[in-house]
mmCIF file of N, CA and C in Angstrom:
data_model
loop_
_atom_site.group_PDB
_atom_site.id
_atom_site.type_symbol
_atom_site.label_atom_id
_atom_site.label_comp_id
_atom_site.label_asym_id
_atom_site.label_seq_id
_atom_site.Cartn_x
_atom_site.Cartn_y
_atom_site.Cartn_z
ATOM 1 N N GLN A 33 0.841 -1.196 0.000
ATOM 2 C CA GLN A 33 0.000 0.000 0.000
ATOM 3 C C GLN A 33 0.877 1.248 0.000
ATOM 4 N N VAL A 34 0.558 2.193 -0.864
ATOM 5 C CA VAL A 34 1.295 3.449 -0.972
ATOM 6 C C VAL A 34 0.308 4.586 -0.766
ATOM 7 N N GLN A 35 0.666 5.498 0.082
ATOM 8 C CA GLN A 35 -0.144 6.694 0.279
ATOM 9 C C GLN A 35 0.588 7.897 -0.300
ATOM 10 N N LEU A 36 -0.134 8.700 -1.061
ATOM 11 C CA LEU A 36 0.447 9.856 -1.727
ATOM 12 C C LEU A 36 -0.288 11.107 -1.263
ATOM 13 N N VAL A 37 0.468 12.123 -0.921
ATOM 14 C CA VAL A 37 -0.117 13.370 -0.440
ATOM 15 C C VAL A 37 0.500 14.535 -1.210
ATOM 16 N N GLU A 38 -0.339 15.220 -1.990
ATOM 17 C CA GLU A 38 0.125 16.371 -2.760
ATOM 18 C C GLU A 38 0.037 17.654 -1.932
ATOM 19 N N SER A 39 0.886 18.598 -2.282
ATOM 20 C CA SER A 39 0.836 19.921 -1.672
ATOM 21 C C SER A 39 1.438 20.915 -2.654
ATOM 22 N N GLY A 40 1.224 22.197 -2.367
ATOM 23 C CA GLY A 40 1.832 23.241 -3.178
ATOM 24 C C GLY A 40 0.906 23.941 -4.144
ATOM 25 N N GLY A 41 -0.334 23.493 -4.223
ATOM 26 C CA GLY A 41 -1.262 24.166 -5.114
ATOM 27 C C GLY A 41 -1.664 25.526 -4.565
ATOM 28 N N GLY A 42 -2.381 26.282 -5.390
ATOM 29 C CA GLY A 42 -2.833 27.593 -4.951
ATOM 30 C C GLY A 42 -3.280 28.442 -6.113
ATOM 31 N N LEU A 43 -3.417 29.733 -5.836
ATOM 32 C CA LEU A 43 -3.846 30.702 -6.827
ATOM 33 C C LEU A 43 -2.632 31.509 -7.280
ATOM 34 N N VAL A 44 -2.462 31.615 -8.583
ATOM 35 C CA VAL A 44 -1.320 32.345 -9.137
ATOM 36 C C VAL A 44 -1.775 33.078 -10.396
ATOM 37 N N GLN A 45 -1.130 34.186 -10.675
ATOM 38 C CA GLN A 45 -1.449 34.919 -11.897
ATOM 39 C C GLN A 45 -0.791 34.267 -13.103
ATOM 40 N N ALA A 46 -1.379 34.493 -14.256
ATOM 41 C CA ALA A 46 -0.796 33.976 -15.494
ATOM 42 C C ALA A 46 0.651 34.450 -15.621
ATOM 43 N N GLY A 47 1.518 33.529 -16.033
ATOM 44 C CA GLY A 47 2.934 33.824 -16.141
ATOM 45 C C GLY A 47 3.718 33.472 -14.899
ATOM 46 N N GLY A 48 3.021 33.179 -13.818
ATOM 47 C CA GLY A 48 3.662 32.842 -12.567
ATOM 48 C C GLY A 48 4.095 31.386 -12.492
ATOM 49 N N SER A 49 4.590 31.014 -11.309
ATOM 50 C CA SER A 49 5.122 29.663 -11.096
ATOM 51 C C SER A 49 4.586 29.068 -9.810
ATOM 52 N N LEU A 50 4.513 27.768 -9.789
ATOM 53 C CA LEU A 50 4.204 26.997 -8.594
ATOM 54 C C LEU A 50 5.032 25.727 -8.625
ATOM 55 N N ARG A 51 5.323 25.201 -7.438
ATOM 56 C CA ARG A 51 5.960 23.890 -7.359
ATOM 57 C C ARG A 51 5.087 22.974 -6.531
ATOM 58 N N LEU A 52 4.640 21.910 -7.156
ATOM 59 C CA LEU A 52 3.861 20.904 -6.463
ATOM 60 C C LEU A 52 4.791 19.834 -5.913
ATOM 61 N N SER A 53 4.408 19.316 -4.757
ATOM 62 C CA SER A 53 5.143 18.211 -4.148
ATOM 63 C C SER A 53 4.184 17.056 -3.907
ATOM 64 N N CYS A 54 4.712 15.876 -3.936
ATOM 65 C CA CYS A 54 3.921 14.679 -3.642
ATOM 66 C C CYS A 54 4.778 13.780 -2.768
ATOM 67 N N ALA A 55 4.367 13.654 -1.514
ATOM 68 C CA ALA A 55 5.098 12.823 -0.570
ATOM 69 C C ALA A 55 4.472 11.439 -0.526
ATOM 70 N N ALA A 56 5.314 10.421 -0.606
ATOM 71 C CA ALA A 56 4.845 9.044 -0.634
ATOM 72 C C ALA A 56 5.274 8.305 0.616
ATOM 73 N N SER A 57 4.397 7.447 1.075
ATOM 74 C CA SER A 57 4.734 6.589 2.205
ATOM 75 C C SER A 57 5.376 5.314 1.694
ATOM 76 N N GLY A 58 6.017 4.588 2.580
ATOM 77 C CA GLY A 58 6.545 3.282 2.209
ATOM 78 C C GLY A 58 7.972 3.320 1.737
ATOM 79 N N ARG A 59 8.634 2.174 1.827
ATOM 80 C CA ARG A 59 10.049 2.065 1.482
ATOM 81 C C ARG A 59 10.272 1.782 0.003
ATOM 82 N N ALA A 60 9.193 1.484 -0.712
ATOM 83 C CA ALA A 60 9.355 1.058 -2.101
ATOM 84 C C ALA A 60 9.247 2.202 -3.090
ATOM 85 N N PHE A 61 9.318 3.434 -2.594
ATOM 86 C CA PHE A 61 9.109 4.588 -3.464
ATOM 87 C C PHE A 61 10.007 4.549 -4.688
ATOM 88 N N ARG A 62 11.266 4.192 -4.478
ATOM 89 C CA ARG A 62 12.217 4.246 -5.582
ATOM 90 C C ARG A 62 11.930 3.200 -6.652
ATOM 91 N N SER A 63 11.057 2.263 -6.364
ATOM 92 C CA SER A 63 10.735 1.234 -7.336
ATOM 93 C C SER A 63 9.532 1.594 -8.203
ATOM 94 N N TYR A 64 8.931 2.752 -7.950
ATOM 95 C CA TYR A 64 7.736 3.159 -8.672
ATOM 96 C C TYR A 64 8.040 4.226 -9.718
ATOM 97 N N VAL A 65 7.400 4.089 -10.868
ATOM 98 C CA VAL A 65 7.279 5.209 -11.788
ATOM 99 C C VAL A 65 6.276 6.185 -11.165
ATOM 100 N N MET A 66 6.573 7.456 -11.221
ATOM 101 C CA MET A 66 5.686 8.466 -10.656
ATOM 102 C C MET A 66 5.158 9.371 -11.768
ATOM 103 N N GLY A 67 3.893 9.706 -11.650
ATOM 104 C CA GLY A 67 3.283 10.556 -12.669
ATOM 105 C C GLY A 67 2.455 11.666 -12.066
ATOM 106 N N TRP A 68 2.224 12.684 -12.884
ATOM 107 C CA TRP A 68 1.313 13.776 -12.534
ATOM 108 C C TRP A 68 0.213 13.832 -13.590
ATOM 109 N N PHE A 69 -0.999 13.989 -13.119
ATOM 110 C CA PHE A 69 -2.164 14.161 -13.972
ATOM 111 C C PHE A 69 -2.925 15.396 -13.490
ATOM 112 N N ARG A 70 -3.849 15.849 -14.307
ATOM 113 C CA ARG A 70 -4.708 16.947 -13.870
ATOM 114 C C ARG A 70 -6.098 16.754 -14.445
ATOM 115 N N GLN A 71 -7.064 17.353 -13.765
ATOM 116 C CA GLN A 71 -8.441 17.290 -14.229
ATOM 117 C C GLN A 71 -9.102 18.634 -14.013
ATOM 118 N N ALA A 72 -9.536 19.227 -15.104
ATOM 119 C CA ALA A 72 -10.260 20.484 -15.051
ATOM 120 C C ALA A 72 -11.752 20.200 -14.992
ATOM 121 N N PRO A 73 -12.535 21.137 -14.487
ATOM 122 C CA PRO A 73 -13.987 20.918 -14.394
ATOM 123 C C PRO A 73 -14.589 20.577 -15.750
ATOM 124 N N GLY A 74 -15.368 19.501 -15.776
ATOM 125 C CA GLY A 74 -16.038 19.098 -17.000
ATOM 126 C C GLY A 74 -15.158 18.404 -18.014
ATOM 127 N N LYS A 75 -13.909 18.147 -17.634
ATOM 128 C CA LYS A 75 -12.986 17.496 -18.566
ATOM 129 C C LYS A 75 -12.474 16.189 -17.978
ATOM 130 N N GLU A 76 -11.934 15.333 -18.853
ATOM 131 C CA GLU A 76 -11.368 14.085 -18.394
ATOM 132 C C GLU A 76 -9.986 14.318 -17.776
ATOM 133 N N ARG A 77 -9.571 13.352 -16.951
ATOM 134 C CA ARG A 77 -8.244 13.434 -16.376
ATOM 135 C C ARG A 77 -7.196 13.364 -17.483
ATOM 136 N N GLU A 78 -6.189 14.204 -17.367
ATOM 137 C CA GLU A 78 -5.199 14.384 -18.431
ATOM 138 C C GLU A 78 -3.803 14.093 -17.903
ATOM 139 N N PHE A 79 -3.033 13.328 -18.657
ATOM 140 C CA PHE A 79 -1.641 13.073 -18.302
ATOM 141 C C PHE A 79 -0.821 14.339 -18.462
ATOM 142 N N ILE A 80 0.059 14.596 -17.493
ATOM 143 C CA ILE A 80 0.936 15.757 -17.543
ATOM 144 C C ILE A 80 2.394 15.345 -17.700
ATOM 145 N N SER A 81 2.856 14.489 -16.809
ATOM 146 C CA SER A 81 4.275 14.154 -16.815
ATOM 147 C C SER A 81 4.509 12.875 -16.033
ATOM 148 N N ALA A 82 5.607 12.203 -16.344
ATOM 149 C CA ALA A 82 6.008 11.015 -15.597
ATOM 150 C C ALA A 82 7.524 10.983 -15.491
ATOM 151 N N ILE A 83 7.996 10.305 -14.462
ATOM 152 C CA ILE A 83 9.430 10.168 -14.254
ATOM 153 C C ILE A 83 9.736 8.733 -13.866
ATOM 154 N N GLY A 84 10.820 8.224 -14.403
ATOM 155 C CA GLY A 84 11.196 6.865 -14.132
ATOM 156 C C GLY A 84 11.786 6.679 -12.752
ATOM 157 N N ARG A 85 12.054 5.427 -12.432
ATOM 158 C CA ARG A 85 12.517 5.100 -11.097
ATOM 159 C C ARG A 85 13.878 5.711 -10.782
ATOM 160 N N GLY A 86 14.699 5.847 -11.795
ATOM 161 C CA GLY A 86 16.054 6.331 -11.582
ATOM 162 C C GLY A 86 16.252 7.806 -11.791
ATOM 163 N N ASP A 87 15.155 8.562 -11.963
ATOM 164 C CA ASP A 87 15.239 10.017 -12.071
ATOM 165 C C ASP A 87 15.964 10.449 -13.351
ATOM 166 N N VAL A 88 16.045 9.588 -14.328
ATOM 167 C CA VAL A 88 16.710 9.937 -15.579
ATOM 168 C C VAL A 88 15.701 10.129 -16.697
ATOM 169 N N ASN A 89 14.788 9.198 -16.815
ATOM 170 C CA ASN A 89 13.806 9.253 -17.888
ATOM 171 C C ASN A 89 12.590 10.058 -17.469
ATOM 172 N N THR A 90 12.167 10.958 -18.340
ATOM 173 C CA THR A 90 10.978 11.762 -18.086
ATOM 174 C C THR A 90 10.121 11.824 -19.337
ATOM 175 N N LEU A 91 8.864 12.149 -19.136
ATOM 176 C CA LEU A 91 7.908 12.227 -20.227
ATOM 177 C C LEU A 91 6.955 13.374 -19.925
ATOM 178 N N TYR A 92 6.610 14.154 -20.967
ATOM 179 C CA TYR A 92 5.732 15.304 -20.774
ATOM 180 C C TYR A 92 4.646 15.339 -21.831
ATOM 181 N N ALA A 93 3.490 15.834 -21.450
ATOM 182 C CA ALA A 93 2.454 16.138 -22.424
ATOM 183 C C ALA A 93 2.899 17.350 -23.243
ATOM 184 N N ASP A 94 2.481 17.390 -24.480
ATOM 185 C CA ASP A 94 2.862 18.508 -25.342
ATOM 186 C C ASP A 94 2.408 19.847 -24.758
ATOM 187 N N SER A 95 1.291 19.827 -24.061
ATOM 188 C CA SER A 95 0.720 21.067 -23.540
ATOM 189 C C SER A 95 1.580 21.717 -22.464
ATOM 190 N N VAL A 96 2.483 20.949 -21.849
ATOM 191 C CA VAL A 96 3.295 21.509 -20.761
ATOM 192 C C VAL A 96 4.787 21.445 -21.054
ATOM 193 N N LYS A 97 5.155 20.822 -22.146
ATOM 194 C CA LYS A 97 6.568 20.648 -22.465
ATOM 195 C C LYS A 97 7.253 22.005 -22.573
ATOM 196 N N GLY A 98 8.393 22.119 -21.900
ATOM 197 C CA GLY A 98 9.129 23.372 -21.898
ATOM 198 C C GLY A 98 8.728 24.321 -20.790
ATOM 199 N N ARG A 99 7.605 24.049 -20.134
ATOM 200 C CA ARG A 99 7.140 24.901 -19.030
ATOM 201 C C ARG A 99 7.173 24.185 -17.691
ATOM 202 N N PHE A 100 6.892 22.880 -17.702
ATOM 203 C CA PHE A 100 6.846 22.094 -16.475
ATOM 204 C C PHE A 100 8.069 21.183 -16.417
ATOM 205 N N THR A 101 8.536 20.927 -15.196
ATOM 206 C CA THR A 101 9.656 20.009 -14.983
ATOM 207 C C THR A 101 9.331 19.076 -13.837
ATOM 208 N N ILE A 102 9.448 17.787 -14.100
ATOM 209 C CA ILE A 102 9.229 16.789 -13.065
ATOM 210 C C ILE A 102 10.582 16.345 -12.519
ATOM 211 N N SER A 103 10.616 16.071 -11.225
ATOM 212 C CA SER A 103 11.833 15.558 -10.598
ATOM 213 C C SER A 103 11.424 14.727 -9.392
ATOM 214 N N ARG A 104 12.375 13.991 -8.878
ATOM 215 C CA ARG A 104 12.096 13.176 -7.695
ATOM 216 C C ARG A 104 13.313 13.129 -6.809
ATOM 217 N N ASP A 105 13.053 12.967 -5.520
ATOM 218 C CA ASP A 105 14.108 12.782 -4.529
ATOM 219 C C ASP A 105 13.781 11.484 -3.799
ATOM 220 N N ASN A 106 14.452 10.419 -4.194
ATOM 221 C CA ASN A 106 14.142 9.115 -3.610
ATOM 222 C C ASN A 106 14.500 9.050 -2.135
ATOM 223 N N ALA A 107 15.457 9.845 -1.704
ATOM 224 C CA ALA A 107 15.814 9.864 -0.280
ATOM 225 C C ALA A 107 14.698 10.471 0.563
ATOM 226 N N LYS A 108 13.895 11.333 -0.051
ATOM 227 C CA LYS A 108 12.797 11.987 0.660
ATOM 228 C C LYS A 108 11.434 11.415 0.278
ATOM 229 N N ASN A 109 11.428 10.394 -0.578
ATOM 230 C CA ASN A 109 10.159 9.794 -1.021
ATOM 231 C C ASN A 109 9.214 10.853 -1.586
ATOM 232 N N THR A 110 9.762 11.740 -2.383
ATOM 233 C CA THR A 110 8.968 12.868 -2.868
ATOM 234 C C THR A 110 9.206 13.087 -4.361
ATOM 235 N N VAL A 111 8.133 13.398 -5.061
ATOM 236 C CA VAL A 111 8.210 13.794 -6.463
ATOM 237 C C VAL A 111 7.688 15.226 -6.564
ATOM 238 N N TYR A 112 8.290 15.976 -7.466
ATOM 239 C CA TYR A 112 7.958 17.386 -7.613
ATOM 240 C C TYR A 112 7.490 17.688 -9.034
ATOM 241 N N LEU A 113 6.716 18.740 -9.146
ATOM 242 C CA LEU A 113 6.352 19.268 -10.453
ATOM 243 C C LEU A 113 6.538 20.777 -10.406
ATOM 244 N N GLN A 114 7.593 21.257 -11.038
ATOM 245 C CA GLN A 114 7.835 22.683 -11.137
ATOM 246 C C GLN A 114 7.083 23.216 -12.346
ATOM 247 N N MET A 115 6.204 24.172 -12.104
ATOM 248 C CA MET A 115 5.347 24.700 -13.162
ATOM 249 C C MET A 115 5.662 26.176 -13.360
ATOM 250 N N ASN A 116 6.168 26.500 -14.519
ATOM 251 C CA ASN A 116 6.505 27.872 -14.872
ATOM 252 C C ASN A 116 5.618 28.364 -16.016
ATOM 253 N N SER A 117 5.596 29.668 -16.201
ATOM 254 C CA SER A 117 4.821 30.278 -17.289
ATOM 255 C C SER A 117 3.394 29.747 -17.309
ATOM 256 N N LEU A 118 2.786 29.756 -16.163
ATOM 257 C CA LEU A 118 1.443 29.181 -16.043
ATOM 258 C C LEU A 118 0.423 29.980 -16.836
ATOM 259 N N LYS A 119 -0.557 29.255 -17.357
ATOM 260 C CA LYS A 119 -1.617 29.832 -18.170
ATOM 261 C C LYS A 119 -2.968 29.531 -17.520
ATOM 262 N N PRO A 120 -3.980 30.331 -17.805
ATOM 263 C CA PRO A 120 -5.308 30.033 -17.242
ATOM 264 C C PRO A 120 -5.786 28.622 -17.563
ATOM 265 N N GLU A 121 -5.410 28.104 -18.723
ATOM 266 C CA GLU A 121 -5.841 26.755 -19.094
ATOM 267 C C GLU A 121 -5.132 25.665 -18.298
ATOM 268 N N ASP A 122 -4.162 26.033 -17.470
ATOM 269 C CA ASP A 122 -3.537 25.069 -16.567
ATOM 270 C C ASP A 122 -4.354 24.869 -15.296
ATOM 271 N N THR A 123 -5.406 25.651 -15.128
ATOM 272 C CA THR A 123 -6.260 25.529 -13.948
ATOM 273 C C THR A 123 -6.897 24.154 -13.907
ATOM 274 N N ALA A 124 -6.703 23.460 -12.782
ATOM 275 C CA ALA A 124 -7.205 22.092 -12.636
ATOM 276 C C ALA A 124 -6.839 21.589 -11.247
ATOM 277 N N VAL A 125 -7.380 20.439 -10.909
ATOM 278 C CA VAL A 125 -6.897 19.686 -9.754
ATOM 279 C C VAL A 125 -5.772 18.783 -10.255
ATOM 280 N N TYR A 126 -4.634 18.863 -9.583
ATOM 281 C CA TYR A 126 -3.458 18.101 -9.982
ATOM 282 C C TYR A 126 -3.279 16.906 -9.039
ATOM 283 N N TYR A 127 -3.061 15.747 -9.645
ATOM 284 C CA TYR A 127 -2.916 14.508 -8.902
ATOM 285 C C TYR A 127 -1.552 13.888 -9.190
ATOM 286 N N CYS A 128 -0.940 13.326 -8.167
ATOM 287 C CA CYS A 128 0.213 12.481 -8.422
ATOM 288 C C CYS A 128 -0.229 11.026 -8.301
ATOM 289 N N ALA A 129 0.522 10.167 -8.948
ATOM 290 C CA ALA A 129 0.176 8.763 -8.982
ATOM 291 C C ALA A 129 1.447 7.936 -9.098
ATOM 292 N N SER A 130 1.372 6.703 -8.635
ATOM 293 C CA SER A 130 2.522 5.808 -8.706
ATOM 294 C C SER A 130 2.147 4.553 -9.472
ATOM 295 N N ALA A 131 3.123 4.037 -10.209
ATOM 296 C CA ALA A 131 2.912 2.845 -11.022
ATOM 297 C C ALA A 131 4.026 1.846 -10.746
ATOM 298 N N ALA A 132 3.642 0.626 -10.416
ATOM 299 C CA ALA A 132 4.616 -0.436 -10.156
ATOM 300 C C ALA A 132 5.018 -1.074 -11.481
ATOM 301 N N ARG A 133 5.853 -0.370 -12.217
ATOM 302 C CA ARG A 133 6.293 -0.820 -13.533
ATOM 303 C C ARG A 133 7.645 -0.218 -13.829
ATOM 304 N N VAL A 134 8.224 -0.662 -14.902
ATOM 305 C CA VAL A 134 9.550 -0.177 -15.277
ATOM 306 C C VAL A 134 9.458 1.006 -16.226
ATOM 307 N N GLY A 135 8.669 0.865 -17.264
ATOM 308 C CA GLY A 135 8.603 1.885 -18.296
ATOM 309 C C GLY A 135 7.632 2.990 -17.964
ATOM 310 N N LEU A 136 7.890 4.173 -18.526
ATOM 311 C CA LEU A 136 6.985 5.293 -18.347
ATOM 312 C C LEU A 136 5.685 5.044 -19.106
ATOM 313 N N THR A 137 4.607 5.606 -18.615
ATOM 314 C CA THR A 137 3.331 5.460 -19.280
ATOM 315 C C THR A 137 2.485 6.705 -19.056
ATOM 316 N N THR A 138 1.667 7.007 -20.058
ATOM 317 C CA THR A 138 0.721 8.114 -19.954
ATOM 318 C C THR A 138 -0.670 7.618 -19.578
ATOM 319 N N THR A 139 -0.847 6.317 -19.468
ATOM 320 C CA THR A 139 -2.159 5.698 -19.260
ATOM 321 C C THR A 139 -2.513 5.670 -17.783
ATOM 322 N N SER A 140 -3.564 6.381 -17.412
ATOM 323 C CA SER A 140 -3.922 6.501 -15.994
ATOM 324 C C SER A 140 -4.290 5.146 -15.386
ATOM 325 N N GLU A 141 -4.843 4.252 -16.194
ATOM 326 C CA GLU A 141 -5.256 2.955 -15.660
ATOM 327 C C GLU A 141 -4.079 2.103 -15.201
ATOM 328 N N LEU A 142 -2.889 2.432 -15.647
ATOM 329 C CA LEU A 142 -1.703 1.665 -15.268
ATOM 330 C C LEU A 142 -1.046 2.177 -13.981
ATOM 331 N N TYR A 143 -1.587 3.241 -13.437
ATOM 332 C CA TYR A 143 -1.092 3.748 -12.166
ATOM 333 C C TYR A 143 -1.909 3.143 -11.029
ATOM 334 N N ASN A 144 -1.211 2.652 -10.016
ATOM 335 C CA ASN A 144 -1.843 1.865 -8.969
ATOM 336 C C ASN A 144 -2.393 2.710 -7.828
ATOM 337 N N TYR A 145 -1.694 3.764 -7.483
ATOM 338 C CA TYR A 145 -2.071 4.565 -6.328
ATOM 339 C C TYR A 145 -2.140 6.039 -6.720
ATOM 340 N N TRP A 146 -3.070 6.742 -6.069
ATOM 341 C CA TRP A 146 -3.319 8.146 -6.398
ATOM 342 C C TRP A 146 -3.406 8.974 -5.131
ATOM 343 N N GLY A 147 -2.972 10.219 -5.244
ATOM 344 C CA GLY A 147 -3.177 11.158 -4.160
ATOM 345 C C GLY A 147 -4.568 11.757 -4.225
ATOM 346 N N GLN A 148 -4.858 12.643 -3.283
ATOM 347 C CA GLN A 148 -6.186 13.240 -3.195
ATOM 348 C C GLN A 148 -6.327 14.463 -4.091
ATOM 349 N N GLY A 149 -5.221 14.970 -4.587
ATOM 350 C CA GLY A 149 -5.252 16.107 -5.492
ATOM 351 C C GLY A 149 -5.016 17.431 -4.792
ATOM 352 N N THR A 150 -4.495 18.389 -5.548
ATOM 353 C CA THR A 150 -4.293 19.741 -5.051
ATOM 354 C C THR A 150 -4.746 20.714 -6.136
ATOM 355 N N GLN A 151 -5.487 21.740 -5.739
ATOM 356 C CA GLN A 151 -6.061 22.673 -6.696
ATOM 357 C C GLN A 151 -5.035 23.705 -7.140
ATOM 358 N N VAL A 152 -4.942 23.895 -8.441
ATOM 359 C CA VAL A 152 -4.133 24.962 -9.033
ATOM 360 C C VAL A 152 -5.070 25.865 -9.830
ATOM 361 N N THR A 153 -5.067 27.141 -9.502
ATOM 362 C CA THR A 153 -5.906 28.099 -10.203
ATOM 363 C C THR A 153 -5.018 29.213 -10.754
ATOM 364 N N VAL A 154 -5.104 29.436 -12.052
ATOM 365 C CA VAL A 154 -4.301 30.460 -12.710
ATOM 366 C C VAL A 154 -5.242 31.552 -13.213
ATOM 367 N N SER A 155 -5.069 32.737 -12.700
ATOM 368 C CA SER A 155 -5.940 33.840 -13.101
ATOM 369 C C SER A 155 -5.316 34.612 -14.258
ATOM 370 N N SER A 156 -6.179 35.157 -15.098
ATOM 371 C CA SER A 156 -5.693 35.902 -16.274
ATOM 372 C C SER A 156 -5.487 37.373 -15.965
#
């Protein structure tokens, strides 16, 4: 069982930055692929980014590439999402998730555990 707790969301003006954190319980953190997803009102959950177990391989949605950066600190059991140049369309609830697999994936069904989400609101 893995518990994930996101933090760092909030209200920011367009062009601003936020850093989301996701703290994971358990000793097996380093064995999980970690991902970030988001869901805006009335829309389906959307893949944002994923990072491999070794902090080398990363994957980004086209909508955030060049603006968002995912990273992880296995010693702290934490994954981060640095979000720069935020846009109003980035407004959503952001979720972190863990997947007990080797390869990166954008498919939400392949992630085993999910956090409760943190709200990000970008004003224009």
